[in-house]
Amino acid sequence: MIGRLLPSLILSLLVAGCGDHSMFQQNRYATYSKAGLFRDGAEAQTFPDGTVAQGDLERNRQAATPPAVDTALLSRGRERYDTYCSPCHGLSGRGDGMVVQRGFPAPPSYHTDRLRAADRQHFFDVITNGYGVMYSYAARVEPRDRWAIVAYIRALQQSQDTKVSDVPELKSKLP
């Protein structure tokens, strides 16, 4: 008799436990609410000293050291530039992108003396932090891709106002 009742009793207790509201909705603090659990009474706690988010060290290393410029980096830079930059800056970097043609403020041309003289860190910092009406792309574009875009911007600058006689491979072939 107990052998028959024991499984039924256990099943009844399990089913009764499933109806407990706390299994479906866990107690938690709302964002920025008061929390008696912590000494400062705030739900949002600062990270302990020395805490590093996963991947931050690698991202910081990539941001600090520009990669060597090669064909693969320029190709990646062009792809990323076309995706993120050309809507405002245009395909040639003159600040005449499609968004500008529809009334958005024009960014400066990469072909001005000021931007031709700017070091590559300037472009990296602008992509990272934004500038003027341009917002930060740090969350959208990884550091290596930012450096690739910078390399491509430099290639755009060289391509627009260079004489054919200045191209190294062609110098030997010119009369």
Short mmCIF file of N, CA and C in Angstrom, two decimals:
data_model
loop_
_atom_site.label_atom_id
_atom_site.label_comp_id
_atom_site.label_asym_id
_atom_site.label_seq_id
_atom_site.Cartn_x
_atom_site.Cartn_y
_atom_site.Cartn_z
N MET A 1 0.81 -1.19 0.00
CA MET A 1 0.00 0.00 0.00
C MET A 1 0.86 1.26 0.00
N ILE A 2 1.87 1.28 0.86
CA ILE A 2 2.76 2.45 0.89
C ILE A 2 3.51 2.53 -0.43
N GLY A 3 3.81 1.41 -1.05
CA GLY A 3 4.50 1.40 -2.34
C GLY A 3 3.71 2.10 -3.41
N ARG A 4 2.37 2.05 -3.33
CA ARG A 4 1.52 2.73 -4.32
C ARG A 4 1.34 4.19 -3.98
N LEU A 5 1.26 4.50 -2.71
CA LEU A 5 1.01 5.89 -2.29
C LEU A 5 2.27 6.76 -2.37
N LEU A 6 3.42 6.19 -2.16
CA LEU A 6 4.65 6.98 -2.15
C LEU A 6 4.90 7.71 -3.48
N PRO A 7 4.81 7.04 -4.64
CA PRO A 7 4.99 7.79 -5.90
C PRO A 7 3.93 8.87 -6.08
N SER A 8 2.70 8.60 -5.68
CA SER A 8 1.64 9.61 -5.81
C SER A 8 1.91 10.80 -4.92
N LEU A 9 2.39 10.53 -3.69
CA LEU A 9 2.70 11.59 -2.76
C LEU A 9 3.86 12.45 -3.27
N ILE A 10 4.89 11.83 -3.77
CA ILE A 10 6.04 12.56 -4.32
C ILE A 10 5.62 13.40 -5.51
N LEU A 11 4.83 12.83 -6.41
CA LEU A 11 4.35 13.57 -7.57
C LEU A 11 3.51 14.76 -7.15
N SER A 12 2.67 14.59 -6.14
CA SER A 12 1.82 15.68 -5.64
C SER A 12 2.68 16.81 -5.09
N LEU A 13 3.71 16.47 -4.33
CA LEU A 13 4.59 17.50 -3.78
C LEU A 13 5.36 18.23 -4.88
N LEU A 14 5.81 17.53 -5.89
CA LEU A 14 6.52 18.17 -7.00
C LEU A 14 5.61 19.12 -7.77
N VAL A 15 4.40 18.69 -8.03
CA VAL A 15 3.45 19.53 -8.76
C VAL A 15 3.09 20.75 -7.93
N ALA A 16 2.92 20.57 -6.63
CA ALA A 16 2.60 21.70 -5.76
C ALA A 16 3.76 22.69 -5.72
N GLY A 17 4.98 22.21 -5.76
CA GLY A 17 6.14 23.08 -5.75
C GLY A 17 6.27 23.89 -7.02
N CYS A 18 5.80 23.36 -8.13
CA CYS A 18 5.89 24.07 -9.41
C CYS A 18 4.98 25.28 -9.45
N GLY A 19 3.96 25.29 -8.65
CA GLY A 19 3.04 26.43 -8.62
C GLY A 19 3.60 27.60 -7.84
N ASP A 20 4.72 27.41 -7.18
CA ASP A 20 5.34 28.48 -6.39
C ASP A 20 5.76 29.61 -7.33
N HIS A 21 5.27 30.79 -7.06
CA HIS A 21 5.49 31.94 -7.93
C HIS A 21 6.98 32.30 -8.07
N SER A 22 7.77 32.04 -7.03
CA SER A 22 9.17 32.44 -7.08
C SER A 22 9.99 31.62 -8.07
N MET A 23 9.48 30.51 -8.52
CA MET A 23 10.22 29.73 -9.52
C MET A 23 10.12 30.37 -10.89
N PHE A 24 9.06 31.13 -11.12
CA PHE A 24 8.86 31.76 -12.43
C PHE A 24 9.35 33.20 -12.46
N GLN A 25 9.25 33.86 -11.33
CA GLN A 25 9.67 35.26 -11.28
C GLN A 25 10.61 35.41 -10.10
N GLN A 26 11.88 35.56 -10.40
CA GLN A 26 12.90 35.67 -9.37
C GLN A 26 12.90 37.08 -8.78
N ASN A 27 13.18 37.16 -7.50
CA ASN A 27 13.33 38.46 -6.87
C ASN A 27 14.59 39.11 -7.42
N ARG A 28 14.49 40.37 -7.75
CA ARG A 28 15.63 41.10 -8.26
C ARG A 28 15.43 42.57 -7.99
N TYR A 29 16.51 43.32 -8.11
CA TYR A 29 16.44 44.76 -7.95
C TYR A 29 16.21 45.39 -9.31
N ALA A 30 15.42 46.45 -9.34
CA ALA A 30 15.25 47.22 -10.57
C ALA A 30 16.50 48.08 -10.74
N THR A 31 16.82 48.41 -11.98
CA THR A 31 18.00 49.22 -12.25
C THR A 31 17.94 50.54 -11.49
N TYR A 32 19.05 50.88 -10.84
CA TYR A 32 19.22 52.11 -10.07
C TYR A 32 18.29 52.21 -8.86
N SER A 33 17.74 51.10 -8.41
CA SER A 33 16.88 51.14 -7.23
C SER A 33 17.73 51.01 -5.98
N LYS A 34 17.10 51.23 -4.82
CA LYS A 34 17.79 51.07 -3.55
C LYS A 34 17.91 49.58 -3.26
N ALA A 35 19.02 49.20 -2.69
CA ALA A 35 19.26 47.80 -2.38
C ALA A 35 19.87 47.68 -0.99
N GLY A 36 19.11 47.17 -0.06
CA GLY A 36 19.58 47.03 1.30
C GLY A 36 20.69 46.01 1.45
N LEU A 37 20.88 45.18 0.45
CA LEU A 37 21.90 44.15 0.50
C LEU A 37 23.31 44.72 0.53
N PHE A 38 23.51 45.88 -0.09
CA PHE A 38 24.84 46.47 -0.20
C PHE A 38 25.04 47.60 0.79
N ARG A 39 26.29 47.82 1.19
CA ARG A 39 26.60 48.84 2.20
C ARG A 39 26.19 50.24 1.77
N ASP A 40 26.41 50.56 0.49
CA ASP A 40 26.07 51.91 0.03
C ASP A 40 24.59 52.05 -0.32
N GLY A 41 23.84 50.97 -0.24
CA GLY A 41 22.40 51.01 -0.47
C GLY A 41 22.00 51.13 -1.93
N ALA A 42 22.94 51.05 -2.85
CA ALA A 42 22.63 51.20 -4.27
C ALA A 42 22.68 49.85 -4.97
N GLU A 43 21.79 49.66 -5.91
CA GLU A 43 21.77 48.42 -6.70
C GLU A 43 22.95 48.34 -7.65
N ALA A 44 23.28 49.47 -8.30
CA ALA A 44 24.37 49.51 -9.27
C ALA A 44 25.69 49.65 -8.52
N GLN A 45 26.51 48.65 -8.59
CA GLN A 45 27.78 48.65 -7.88
C GLN A 45 28.93 48.88 -8.85
N THR A 46 29.94 49.59 -8.39
CA THR A 46 31.13 49.78 -9.22
C THR A 46 31.96 48.50 -9.18
N PHE A 47 32.71 48.28 -10.22
CA PHE A 47 33.55 47.10 -10.28
C PHE A 47 34.71 47.24 -9.31
N PRO A 48 35.18 46.15 -8.75
CA PRO A 48 36.35 46.23 -7.87
C PRO A 48 37.57 46.71 -8.65
N ASP A 49 38.51 47.33 -7.93
CA ASP A 49 39.75 47.81 -8.56
C ASP A 49 40.44 46.65 -9.27
N GLY A 50 40.96 46.93 -10.46
CA GLY A 50 41.69 45.93 -11.21
C GLY A 50 40.82 45.05 -12.09
N THR A 51 39.51 45.26 -12.07
CA THR A 51 38.61 44.46 -12.90
C THR A 51 38.77 44.87 -14.36
N VAL A 52 38.91 43.89 -15.23
CA VAL A 52 39.04 44.13 -16.66
C VAL A 52 37.99 43.30 -17.38
N ALA A 53 37.20 43.96 -18.22
CA ALA A 53 36.17 43.23 -18.97
C ALA A 53 36.83 42.28 -19.95
N GLN A 54 36.17 41.18 -20.22
CA GLN A 54 36.72 40.18 -21.13
C GLN A 54 36.98 40.81 -22.50
N GLY A 55 38.18 40.66 -23.01
CA GLY A 55 38.54 41.18 -24.32
C GLY A 55 39.10 42.59 -24.32
N ASP A 56 38.98 43.32 -23.21
CA ASP A 56 39.45 44.70 -23.17
C ASP A 56 40.96 44.82 -23.36
N LEU A 57 41.72 43.91 -22.78
CA LEU A 57 43.17 44.00 -22.92
C LEU A 57 43.59 43.86 -24.38
N GLU A 58 42.99 42.93 -25.08
CA GLU A 58 43.30 42.73 -26.50
C GLU A 58 42.86 43.94 -27.32
N ARG A 59 41.65 44.45 -27.06
CA ARG A 59 41.17 45.64 -27.77
C ARG A 59 42.09 46.84 -27.52
N ASN A 60 42.52 47.00 -26.28
CA ASN A 60 43.43 48.11 -25.95
C ASN A 60 44.77 47.94 -26.66
N ARG A 61 45.26 46.70 -26.75
CA ARG A 61 46.52 46.45 -27.46
C ARG A 61 46.37 46.79 -28.94
N GLN A 62 45.26 46.37 -29.54
CA GLN A 62 45.02 46.66 -30.95
C GLN A 62 44.90 48.16 -31.19
N ALA A 63 44.26 48.86 -30.26
CA ALA A 63 44.09 50.31 -30.42
C ALA A 63 45.43 51.03 -30.30
N ALA A 64 46.33 50.50 -29.50
CA ALA A 64 47.61 51.18 -29.26
C ALA A 64 48.64 50.92 -30.35
N THR A 65 48.50 49.82 -31.08
CA THR A 65 49.52 49.47 -32.08
C THR A 65 48.88 49.30 -33.46
N PRO A 66 49.09 50.26 -34.33
CA PRO A 66 48.55 50.13 -35.68
C PRO A 66 49.21 48.97 -36.42
N PRO A 67 48.43 48.20 -37.17
CA PRO A 67 49.02 47.10 -37.93
C PRO A 67 49.80 47.61 -39.13
N ALA A 68 50.64 46.75 -39.67
CA ALA A 68 51.37 47.10 -40.89
C ALA A 68 50.39 47.22 -42.04
N VAL A 69 50.62 48.22 -42.88
CA VAL A 69 49.71 48.44 -44.01
C VAL A 69 50.11 47.50 -45.14
N ASP A 70 49.16 46.69 -45.56
CA ASP A 70 49.36 45.80 -46.70
C ASP A 70 48.06 45.76 -47.50
N THR A 71 48.06 44.99 -48.56
CA THR A 71 46.90 44.93 -49.45
C THR A 71 45.66 44.44 -48.71
N ALA A 72 45.81 43.44 -47.85
CA ALA A 72 44.67 42.90 -47.11
C ALA A 72 44.07 43.95 -46.18
N LEU A 73 44.93 44.73 -45.51
CA LEU A 73 44.43 45.77 -44.60
C LEU A 73 43.71 46.86 -45.39
N LEU A 74 44.27 47.26 -46.53
CA LEU A 74 43.61 48.28 -47.36
C LEU A 74 42.28 47.77 -47.90
N SER A 75 42.22 46.51 -48.26
CA SER A 75 40.97 45.93 -48.75
C SER A 75 39.91 45.94 -47.65
N ARG A 76 40.33 45.55 -46.44
CA ARG A 76 39.40 45.57 -45.31
C ARG A 76 39.00 47.00 -45.00
N GLY A 77 39.95 47.92 -45.07
CA GLY A 77 39.65 49.32 -44.83
C GLY A 77 38.64 49.89 -45.81
N ARG A 78 38.78 49.50 -47.06
CA ARG A 78 37.82 49.98 -48.06
C ARG A 78 36.43 49.42 -47.77
N GLU A 79 36.36 48.15 -47.42
CA GLU A 79 35.06 47.53 -47.10
C GLU A 79 34.41 48.23 -45.91
N ARG A 80 35.17 48.45 -44.85
CA ARG A 80 34.63 49.11 -43.65
C ARG A 80 34.31 50.58 -43.93
N TYR A 81 35.17 51.25 -44.71
CA TYR A 81 34.92 52.65 -45.08
C TYR A 81 33.61 52.76 -45.86
N ASP A 82 33.45 51.89 -46.85
CA ASP A 82 32.22 51.92 -47.66
C ASP A 82 30.99 51.71 -46.80
N THR A 83 31.10 50.87 -45.78
CA THR A 83 29.96 50.57 -44.91
C THR A 83 29.68 51.71 -43.94
N TYR A 84 30.68 52.17 -43.22
CA TYR A 84 30.47 53.11 -42.13
C TYR A 84 30.72 54.57 -42.47
N CYS A 85 31.61 54.85 -43.38
CA CYS A 85 32.05 56.24 -43.61
C CYS A 85 31.45 56.88 -44.86
N SER A 86 31.32 56.10 -45.92
CA SER A 86 30.90 56.69 -47.19
C SER A 86 29.51 57.32 -47.18
N PRO A 87 28.57 56.88 -46.33
CA PRO A 87 27.28 57.58 -46.35
C PRO A 87 27.41 59.08 -46.09
N CYS A 88 28.36 59.49 -45.29
CA CYS A 88 28.57 60.92 -45.04
C CYS A 88 29.76 61.48 -45.83
N HIS A 89 30.90 60.75 -45.78
CA HIS A 89 32.13 61.26 -46.38
C HIS A 89 32.21 61.05 -47.88
N GLY A 90 31.36 60.22 -48.44
CA GLY A 90 31.39 59.94 -49.87
C GLY A 90 32.45 58.93 -50.22
N LEU A 91 32.33 58.33 -51.38
CA LEU A 91 33.28 57.30 -51.80
C LEU A 91 34.68 57.85 -52.03
N SER A 92 34.78 59.13 -52.39
CA SER A 92 36.10 59.72 -52.64
C SER A 92 36.65 60.47 -51.43
N GLY A 93 35.85 60.58 -50.35
CA GLY A 93 36.31 61.27 -49.15
C GLY A 93 36.17 62.78 -49.21
N ARG A 94 35.35 63.28 -50.10
CA ARG A 94 35.19 64.73 -50.24
C ARG A 94 34.04 65.30 -49.41
N GLY A 95 33.38 64.46 -48.61
CA GLY A 95 32.30 64.95 -47.76
C GLY A 95 30.99 65.13 -48.49
N ASP A 96 30.80 64.36 -49.55
CA ASP A 96 29.60 64.51 -50.38
C ASP A 96 28.79 63.21 -50.45
N GLY A 97 28.70 62.51 -49.34
CA GLY A 97 28.00 61.24 -49.32
C GLY A 97 26.50 61.39 -49.50
N MET A 98 25.83 60.27 -49.61
CA MET A 98 24.39 60.26 -49.86
C MET A 98 23.61 60.94 -48.74
N VAL A 99 24.04 60.79 -47.50
CA VAL A 99 23.35 61.42 -46.38
C VAL A 99 23.46 62.94 -46.49
N VAL A 100 24.60 63.42 -46.92
CA VAL A 100 24.81 64.86 -47.09
C VAL A 100 23.93 65.37 -48.22
N GLN A 101 23.79 64.60 -49.28
CA GLN A 101 22.95 65.00 -50.41
C GLN A 101 21.48 65.10 -50.01
N ARG A 102 21.13 64.51 -48.89
CA ARG A 102 19.75 64.56 -48.40
C ARG A 102 19.58 65.55 -47.24
N GLY A 103 20.58 66.44 -47.04
CA GLY A 103 20.43 67.53 -46.10
C GLY A 103 21.22 67.44 -44.80
N PHE A 104 21.92 66.37 -44.57
CA PHE A 104 22.73 66.25 -43.36
C PHE A 104 23.95 67.15 -43.49
N PRO A 105 24.46 67.72 -42.39
CA PRO A 105 25.65 68.59 -42.49
C PRO A 105 26.84 67.85 -43.11
N ALA A 106 27.54 68.52 -43.98
CA ALA A 106 28.68 67.91 -44.67
C ALA A 106 29.90 67.85 -43.76
N PRO A 107 30.55 66.67 -43.69
CA PRO A 107 31.80 66.59 -42.94
C PRO A 107 32.92 67.22 -43.78
N PRO A 108 34.05 67.51 -43.16
CA PRO A 108 35.14 68.09 -43.95
C PRO A 108 35.70 67.07 -44.94
N SER A 109 36.20 67.57 -46.04
CA SER A 109 36.85 66.72 -47.02
C SER A 109 38.17 66.23 -46.47
N TYR A 110 38.51 64.97 -46.76
CA TYR A 110 39.81 64.43 -46.36
C TYR A 110 40.94 65.06 -47.16
N HIS A 111 40.61 65.82 -48.18
CA HIS A 111 41.60 66.35 -49.09
C HIS A 111 41.98 67.80 -48.78
N THR A 112 41.56 68.30 -47.62
CA THR A 112 41.99 69.64 -47.20
C THR A 112 43.41 69.53 -46.66
N ASP A 113 44.12 70.66 -46.67
CA ASP A 113 45.50 70.66 -46.16
C ASP A 113 45.55 70.23 -44.70
N ARG A 114 44.56 70.67 -43.91
CA ARG A 114 44.55 70.33 -42.49
C ARG A 114 44.46 68.82 -42.27
N LEU A 115 43.59 68.15 -43.00
CA LEU A 115 43.44 66.70 -42.81
C LEU A 115 44.52 65.90 -43.52
N ARG A 116 45.11 66.45 -44.55
CA ARG A 116 46.26 65.77 -45.16
C ARG A 116 47.45 65.80 -44.20
N ALA A 117 47.55 66.88 -43.42
CA ALA A 117 48.66 67.02 -42.48
C ALA A 117 48.41 66.28 -41.16
N ALA A 118 47.16 65.93 -40.89
CA ALA A 118 46.83 65.26 -39.62
C ALA A 118 47.49 63.88 -39.57
N ASP A 119 47.96 63.50 -38.39
CA ASP A 119 48.56 62.17 -38.26
C ASP A 119 47.46 61.11 -38.20
N ARG A 120 47.84 59.87 -38.38
CA ARG A 120 46.85 58.80 -38.45
C ARG A 120 46.13 58.61 -37.11
N GLN A 121 46.78 58.97 -36.01
CA GLN A 121 46.14 58.86 -34.70
C GLN A 121 44.91 59.77 -34.63
N HIS A 122 44.97 60.92 -35.29
CA HIS A 122 43.82 61.83 -35.32
C HIS A 122 42.60 61.13 -35.90
N PHE A 123 42.76 60.46 -37.03
CA PHE A 123 41.64 59.78 -37.66
C PHE A 123 41.13 58.64 -36.77
N PHE A 124 42.05 57.89 -36.19
CA PHE A 124 41.67 56.80 -35.29
C PHE A 124 40.86 57.34 -34.12
N ASP A 125 41.31 58.45 -33.53
CA ASP A 125 40.61 59.04 -32.39
C ASP A 125 39.23 59.56 -32.78
N VAL A 126 39.10 60.14 -33.96
CA VAL A 126 37.80 60.64 -34.40
C VAL A 126 36.84 59.47 -34.61
N ILE A 127 37.31 58.40 -35.21
CA ILE A 127 36.44 57.22 -35.38
C ILE A 127 36.05 56.67 -34.01
N THR A 128 36.99 56.64 -33.09
CA THR A 128 36.74 56.09 -31.76
C THR A 128 35.81 56.95 -30.94
N ASN A 129 36.04 58.26 -30.91
CA ASN A 129 35.32 59.15 -29.99
C ASN A 129 34.25 60.01 -30.64
N GLY A 130 34.26 60.07 -31.97
CA GLY A 130 33.35 60.99 -32.66
C GLY A 130 33.93 62.39 -32.69
N TYR A 131 33.28 63.26 -33.47
CA TYR A 131 33.75 64.63 -33.58
C TYR A 131 32.63 65.45 -34.22
N GLY A 132 32.30 66.58 -33.64
CA GLY A 132 31.20 67.38 -34.18
C GLY A 132 29.90 66.60 -34.14
N VAL A 133 29.22 66.49 -35.27
CA VAL A 133 27.96 65.74 -35.30
C VAL A 133 28.19 64.24 -35.52
N MET A 134 29.43 63.86 -35.77
CA MET A 134 29.73 62.43 -35.94
C MET A 134 29.81 61.77 -34.57
N TYR A 135 29.06 60.71 -34.39
CA TYR A 135 29.10 60.00 -33.11
C TYR A 135 30.21 58.96 -33.11
N SER A 136 30.49 58.43 -31.95
CA SER A 136 31.55 57.44 -31.77
C SER A 136 31.21 56.14 -32.47
N TYR A 137 32.20 55.56 -33.11
CA TYR A 137 32.05 54.24 -33.73
C TYR A 137 32.79 53.17 -32.94
N ALA A 138 33.22 53.48 -31.72
CA ALA A 138 33.99 52.53 -30.91
C ALA A 138 33.23 51.24 -30.67
N ALA A 139 31.93 51.33 -30.47
CA ALA A 139 31.13 50.13 -30.21
C ALA A 139 30.77 49.39 -31.50
N ARG A 140 30.93 50.03 -32.65
CA ARG A 140 30.53 49.43 -33.92
C ARG A 140 31.70 48.88 -34.73
N VAL A 141 32.87 49.50 -34.55
CA VAL A 141 34.03 49.15 -35.37
C VAL A 141 35.19 48.76 -34.45
N GLU A 142 35.67 47.54 -34.60
CA GLU A 142 36.79 47.05 -33.79
C GLU A 142 38.06 47.87 -34.07
N PRO A 143 38.98 47.94 -33.12
CA PRO A 143 40.19 48.75 -33.30
C PRO A 143 40.97 48.41 -34.57
N ARG A 144 41.15 47.13 -34.88
CA ARG A 144 41.90 46.77 -36.09
C ARG A 144 41.20 47.31 -37.33
N ASP A 145 39.87 47.27 -37.35
CA ASP A 145 39.13 47.81 -38.49
C ASP A 145 39.21 49.33 -38.54
N ARG A 146 39.31 49.98 -37.38
CA ARG A 146 39.51 51.44 -37.38
C ARG A 146 40.84 51.79 -38.02
N TRP A 147 41.88 51.01 -37.68
CA TRP A 147 43.19 51.25 -38.31
C TRP A 147 43.12 50.97 -39.81
N ALA A 148 42.36 49.98 -40.21
CA ALA A 148 42.20 49.67 -41.64
C ALA A 148 41.52 50.84 -42.35
N ILE A 149 40.51 51.42 -41.72
CA ILE A 149 39.84 52.59 -42.30
C ILE A 149 40.82 53.75 -42.42
N VAL A 150 41.63 53.96 -41.40
CA VAL A 150 42.63 55.04 -41.44
C VAL A 150 43.59 54.83 -42.61
N ALA A 151 44.04 53.61 -42.78
CA ALA A 151 44.95 53.31 -43.91
C ALA A 151 44.26 53.60 -45.23
N TYR A 152 42.98 53.24 -45.33
CA TYR A 152 42.24 53.48 -46.58
C TYR A 152 42.03 54.98 -46.80
N ILE A 153 41.79 55.74 -45.74
CA ILE A 153 41.65 57.20 -45.88
C ILE A 153 42.95 57.78 -46.44
N ARG A 154 44.07 57.31 -45.93
CA ARG A 154 45.37 57.77 -46.45
C ARG A 154 45.51 57.42 -47.93
N ALA A 155 45.07 56.23 -48.32
CA ALA A 155 45.11 55.84 -49.73
C ALA A 155 44.21 56.74 -50.57
N LEU A 156 43.03 57.08 -50.03
CA LEU A 156 42.13 58.01 -50.73
C LEU A 156 42.81 59.36 -50.92
N GLN A 157 43.45 59.84 -49.87
CA GLN A 157 44.12 61.14 -49.96
C GLN A 157 45.20 61.12 -51.03
N GLN A 158 45.96 60.06 -51.07
CA GLN A 158 47.03 59.97 -52.08
C GLN A 158 46.46 59.81 -53.47
N SER A 159 45.34 59.12 -53.60
CA SER A 159 44.81 58.82 -54.93
C SER A 159 44.21 60.04 -55.63
N GLN A 160 43.74 61.01 -54.88
CA GLN A 160 42.99 62.10 -55.48
C GLN A 160 43.85 63.18 -56.12
N ASP A 161 45.00 63.45 -55.57
CA ASP A 161 45.80 64.56 -56.08
C ASP A 161 47.22 64.14 -56.47
N THR A 162 47.39 62.89 -56.80
CA THR A 162 48.72 62.39 -57.17
C THR A 162 48.86 62.42 -58.68
N LYS A 163 50.04 62.80 -59.14
CA LYS A 163 50.32 62.77 -60.57
C LYS A 163 50.72 61.35 -60.96
N VAL A 164 50.45 60.96 -62.16
CA VAL A 164 50.82 59.63 -62.63
C VAL A 164 52.33 59.44 -62.51
N SER A 165 53.07 60.48 -62.72
CA SER A 165 54.54 60.36 -62.64
C SER A 165 55.03 60.08 -61.22
N ASP A 166 54.17 60.29 -60.21
CA ASP A 166 54.55 60.03 -58.82
C ASP A 166 54.32 58.58 -58.39
N VAL A 167 53.64 57.79 -59.21
CA VAL A 167 53.36 56.40 -58.86
C VAL A 167 54.63 55.59 -59.08
N PRO A 168 55.16 54.91 -58.03
CA PRO A 168 56.46 54.24 -58.12
C PRO A 168 56.56 53.22 -59.25
N GLU A 169 55.56 52.37 -59.44
CA GLU A 169 55.65 51.33 -60.47
C GLU A 169 55.67 51.93 -61.88
N LEU A 170 55.09 53.10 -62.05
CA LEU A 170 55.00 53.70 -63.37
C LEU A 170 56.22 54.57 -63.71
N LYS A 171 56.96 54.99 -62.71
CA LYS A 171 58.13 55.85 -62.97
C LYS A 171 59.12 55.18 -63.90
N SER A 172 59.33 53.90 -63.70
CA SER A 172 60.30 53.19 -64.55
C SER A 172 59.77 52.97 -65.97
N LYS A 173 58.46 53.04 -66.15
CA LYS A 173 57.88 52.78 -67.47
C LYS A 173 57.63 54.06 -68.27
N LEU A 174 57.75 55.21 -67.62
CA LEU A 174 57.49 56.46 -68.32
C LEU A 174 58.72 56.85 -69.16
N PRO A 175 58.49 57.53 -70.29
CA PRO A 175 59.61 57.94 -71.14
C PRO A 175 60.47 58.99 -70.49
#
